[in-house]
XYZ file of C-alpha atoms in Angstrom:
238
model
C 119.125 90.596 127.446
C 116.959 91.841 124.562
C 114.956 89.264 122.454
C 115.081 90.619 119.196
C 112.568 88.689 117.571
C 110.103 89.852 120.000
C 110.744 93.618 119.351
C 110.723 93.634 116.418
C 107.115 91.657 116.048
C 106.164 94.455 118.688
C 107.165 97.221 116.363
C 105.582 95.404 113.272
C 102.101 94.750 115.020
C 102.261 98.658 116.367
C 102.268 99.469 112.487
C 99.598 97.193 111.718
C 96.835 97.777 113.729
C 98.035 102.007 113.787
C 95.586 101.638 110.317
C 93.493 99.162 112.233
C 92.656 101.702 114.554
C 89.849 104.226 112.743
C 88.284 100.425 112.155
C 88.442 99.427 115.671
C 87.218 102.824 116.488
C 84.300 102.644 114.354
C 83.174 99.131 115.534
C 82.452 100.132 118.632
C 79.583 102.676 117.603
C 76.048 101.385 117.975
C 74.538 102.524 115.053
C 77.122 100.935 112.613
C 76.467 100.862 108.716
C 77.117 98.064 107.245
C 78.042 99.766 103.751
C 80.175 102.107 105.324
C 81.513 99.161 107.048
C 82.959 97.557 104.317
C 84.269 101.094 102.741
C 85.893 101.224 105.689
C 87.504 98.266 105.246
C 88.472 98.144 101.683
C 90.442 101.719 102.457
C 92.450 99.568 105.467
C 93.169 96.512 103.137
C 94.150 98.951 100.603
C 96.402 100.659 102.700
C 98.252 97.459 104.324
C 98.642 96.064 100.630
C 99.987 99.480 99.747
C 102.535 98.533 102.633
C 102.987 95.025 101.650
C 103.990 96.032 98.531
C 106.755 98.400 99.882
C 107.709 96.151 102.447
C 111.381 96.402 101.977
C 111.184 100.528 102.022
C 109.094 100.537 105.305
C 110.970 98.087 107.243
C 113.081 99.872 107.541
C 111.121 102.932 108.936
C 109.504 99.943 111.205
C 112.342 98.376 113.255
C 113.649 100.766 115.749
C 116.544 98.344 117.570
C 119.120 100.595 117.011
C 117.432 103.273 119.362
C 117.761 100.531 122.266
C 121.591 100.110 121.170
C 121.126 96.341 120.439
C 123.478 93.851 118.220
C 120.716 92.715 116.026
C 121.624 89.117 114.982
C 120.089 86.181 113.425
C 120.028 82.596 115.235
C 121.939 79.449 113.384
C 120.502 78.300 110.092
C 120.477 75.177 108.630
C 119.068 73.126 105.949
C 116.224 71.396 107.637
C 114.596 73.580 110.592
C 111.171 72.256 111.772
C 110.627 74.465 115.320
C 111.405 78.035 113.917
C 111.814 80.184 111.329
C 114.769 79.278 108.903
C 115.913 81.247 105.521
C 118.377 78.943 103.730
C 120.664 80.221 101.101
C 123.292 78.749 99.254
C 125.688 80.747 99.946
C 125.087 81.011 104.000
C 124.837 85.003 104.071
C 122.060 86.797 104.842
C 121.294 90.096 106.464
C 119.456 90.195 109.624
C 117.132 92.824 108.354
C 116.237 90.587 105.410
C 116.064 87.647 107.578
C 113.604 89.212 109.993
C 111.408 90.958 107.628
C 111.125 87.847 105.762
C 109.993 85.381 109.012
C 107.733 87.853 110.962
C 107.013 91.172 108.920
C 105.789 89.358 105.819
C 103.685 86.521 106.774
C 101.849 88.934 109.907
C 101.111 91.418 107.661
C 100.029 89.015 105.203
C 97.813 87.028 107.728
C 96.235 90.584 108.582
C 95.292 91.610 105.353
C 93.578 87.943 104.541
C 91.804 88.082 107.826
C 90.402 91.477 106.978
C 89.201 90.226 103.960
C 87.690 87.148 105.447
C 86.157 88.990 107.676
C 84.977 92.222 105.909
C 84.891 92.281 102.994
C 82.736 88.810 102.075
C 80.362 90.907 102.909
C 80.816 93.097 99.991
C 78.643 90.508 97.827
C 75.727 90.699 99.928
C 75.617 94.749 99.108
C 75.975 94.004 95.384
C 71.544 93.762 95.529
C 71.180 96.735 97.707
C 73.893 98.752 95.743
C 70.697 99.377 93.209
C 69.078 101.599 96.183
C 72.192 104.282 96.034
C 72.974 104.284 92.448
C 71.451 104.715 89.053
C 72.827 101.823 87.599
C 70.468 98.625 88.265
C 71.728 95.118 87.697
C 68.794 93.264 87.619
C 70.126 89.837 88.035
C 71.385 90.473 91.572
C 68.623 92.931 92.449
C 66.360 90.246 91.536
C 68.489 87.461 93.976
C 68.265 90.184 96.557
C 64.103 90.259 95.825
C 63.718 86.863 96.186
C 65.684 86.208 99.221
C 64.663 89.031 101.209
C 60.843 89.588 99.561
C 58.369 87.612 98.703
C 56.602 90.342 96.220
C 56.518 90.788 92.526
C 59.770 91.825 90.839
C 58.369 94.595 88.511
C 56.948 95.993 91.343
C 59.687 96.454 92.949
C 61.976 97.409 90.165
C 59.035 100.561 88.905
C 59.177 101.601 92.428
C 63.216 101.137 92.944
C 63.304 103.759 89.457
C 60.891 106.073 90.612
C 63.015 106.136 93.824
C 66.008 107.096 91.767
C 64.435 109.524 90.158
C 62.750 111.679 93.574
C 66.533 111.155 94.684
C 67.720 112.910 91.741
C 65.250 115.373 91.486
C 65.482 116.710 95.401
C 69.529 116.227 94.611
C 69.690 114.044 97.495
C 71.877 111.239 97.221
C 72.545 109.684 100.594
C 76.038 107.304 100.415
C 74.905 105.003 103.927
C 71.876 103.028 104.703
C 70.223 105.305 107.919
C 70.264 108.414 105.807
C 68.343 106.943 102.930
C 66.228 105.260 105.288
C 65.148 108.647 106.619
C 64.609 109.588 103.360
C 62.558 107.289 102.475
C 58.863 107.509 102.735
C 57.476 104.097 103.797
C 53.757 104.914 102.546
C 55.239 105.780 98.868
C 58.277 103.224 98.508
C 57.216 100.294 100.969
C 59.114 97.613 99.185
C 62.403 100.206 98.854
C 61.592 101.300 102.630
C 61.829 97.874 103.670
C 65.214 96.526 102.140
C 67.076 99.685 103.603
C 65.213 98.258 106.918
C 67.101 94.995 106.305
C 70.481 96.559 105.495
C 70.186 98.659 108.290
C 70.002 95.818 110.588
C 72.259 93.393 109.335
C 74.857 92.647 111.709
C 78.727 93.989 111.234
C 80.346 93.306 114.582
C 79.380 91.912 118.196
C 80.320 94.566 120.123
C 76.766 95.479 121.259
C 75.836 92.138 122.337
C 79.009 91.778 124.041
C 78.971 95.051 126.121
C 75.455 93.416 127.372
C 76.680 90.183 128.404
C 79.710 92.000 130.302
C 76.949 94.286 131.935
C 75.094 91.813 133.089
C 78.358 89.848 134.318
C 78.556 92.819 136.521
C 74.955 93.098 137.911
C 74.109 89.138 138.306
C 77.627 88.556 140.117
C 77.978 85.051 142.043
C 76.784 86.610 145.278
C 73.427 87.631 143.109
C 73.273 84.037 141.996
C 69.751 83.052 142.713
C 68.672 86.696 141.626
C 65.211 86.200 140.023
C 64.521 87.478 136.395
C 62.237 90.226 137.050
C 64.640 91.881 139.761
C 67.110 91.356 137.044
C 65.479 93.128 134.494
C 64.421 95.466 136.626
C 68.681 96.465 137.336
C 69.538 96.392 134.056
């Protein structure tokens, strides 16, 4: 006995997180970029909206019941339904396809796209100072924000050295798009100020997947057998 609810969720949340999966991919690099991060990102919520849109069109590319040979049907429905999904019409007809991509295709793929954004793309206003450091346009009332939480220097300083920055980029024809290859190209002696916000976006955090690989690493070294293992043998393991 086939729960069709249940495939079909399967099938939908197969879609989903097949565009989810160059993200996931890229998360678990340890030298991640938080610019191309949220690029990253933005293509993925792009994408899923782009299938949101379409929903009725892909749907049916989605659900694949009729390969298993099984009577898709839809449970009773009612006027008042508090413990599960329930699509009332006036008329009491509707089609199982429309009543399942209505009660689990919509709202998950809905759900996905606001938890990407949530997640990933909040973000995006924090790179709105240090977009100044990659293109030629300077807005200098969130470069200046970005000055005075990050540096505590003088503004025109800053902003003469930020230009002549753009201009040795333009000049050598070297216009890096991600944080670590403009950091290499910068010279910390001759842009110190410049150097050290591409420091900062370099190290601000995008996911936890470093931290988390050490806490599972040292789950496995400092097991409960190792319990009383002292902290120089324990750094001396890991």
């Amino acid at each position: 006995m086939y729960c069709v609810s249940i495939l079909i969720a399967l099938q939908i949340v197969k879609v989903v997180f097949s565009y989810g999966l160059p993200l996931c991919k890229f998360f678990q690099k340890n030298d991640i970029d938080l610019k191309e991060a949220v690029q990253l990102a933005e293509c993925n919520v792009s994408m899923l909206e782009d299938l949101r849109q379409n929903i009725e069109k892909e749907f049916k590319s989605m659900n694949r019941y009729n390969i298993l040979d099984i009577n898709i049907s839809i449970k009773r429905i009612v006027k008042k339904q508090a413990n599960r999904a329930n699509i009332f019409t006036e008329d009491k007809t509707i089609q199982p396809e429309n009543y399942y991509r209505i009660t689990i295709a919509i709202p998950y793929i809905d759900s996905f796209i606001i938890n990407l954004k949530e997640r990933f793309l909040i973000p995006k206003n924090i790179l709105k100072g240090f977009q100044c450091i990659f293109s030629g346009n300077i807005d200098f009332q969130e470069f200046e924000e970005l000055l005075h939480f990050y540096l505590d220097t003088d503004v025109q300083t800053v902003i003469a050295e930020l230009k002549i920055w753009q201009s040795k980029l333009n000049l050598t024809n070297q216009h890096p798009t991600i944080a670590i290859d403009a950091l290499k190209l910068c010279n910390s002696s001759i842009f110190p100020n410049v150097y050290q916000l591409l420091k900062i976006l370099c190290t601000l955090p995008v996911s936890t997947s470093t931290p988390e690989r050490t806490f599972s690493c040292l789950k496995r070294l400092k097991t409960y057998l190792r319990n009383t293992m002292a902290e120089t043998r324990l750094n001396g393991l890991t």
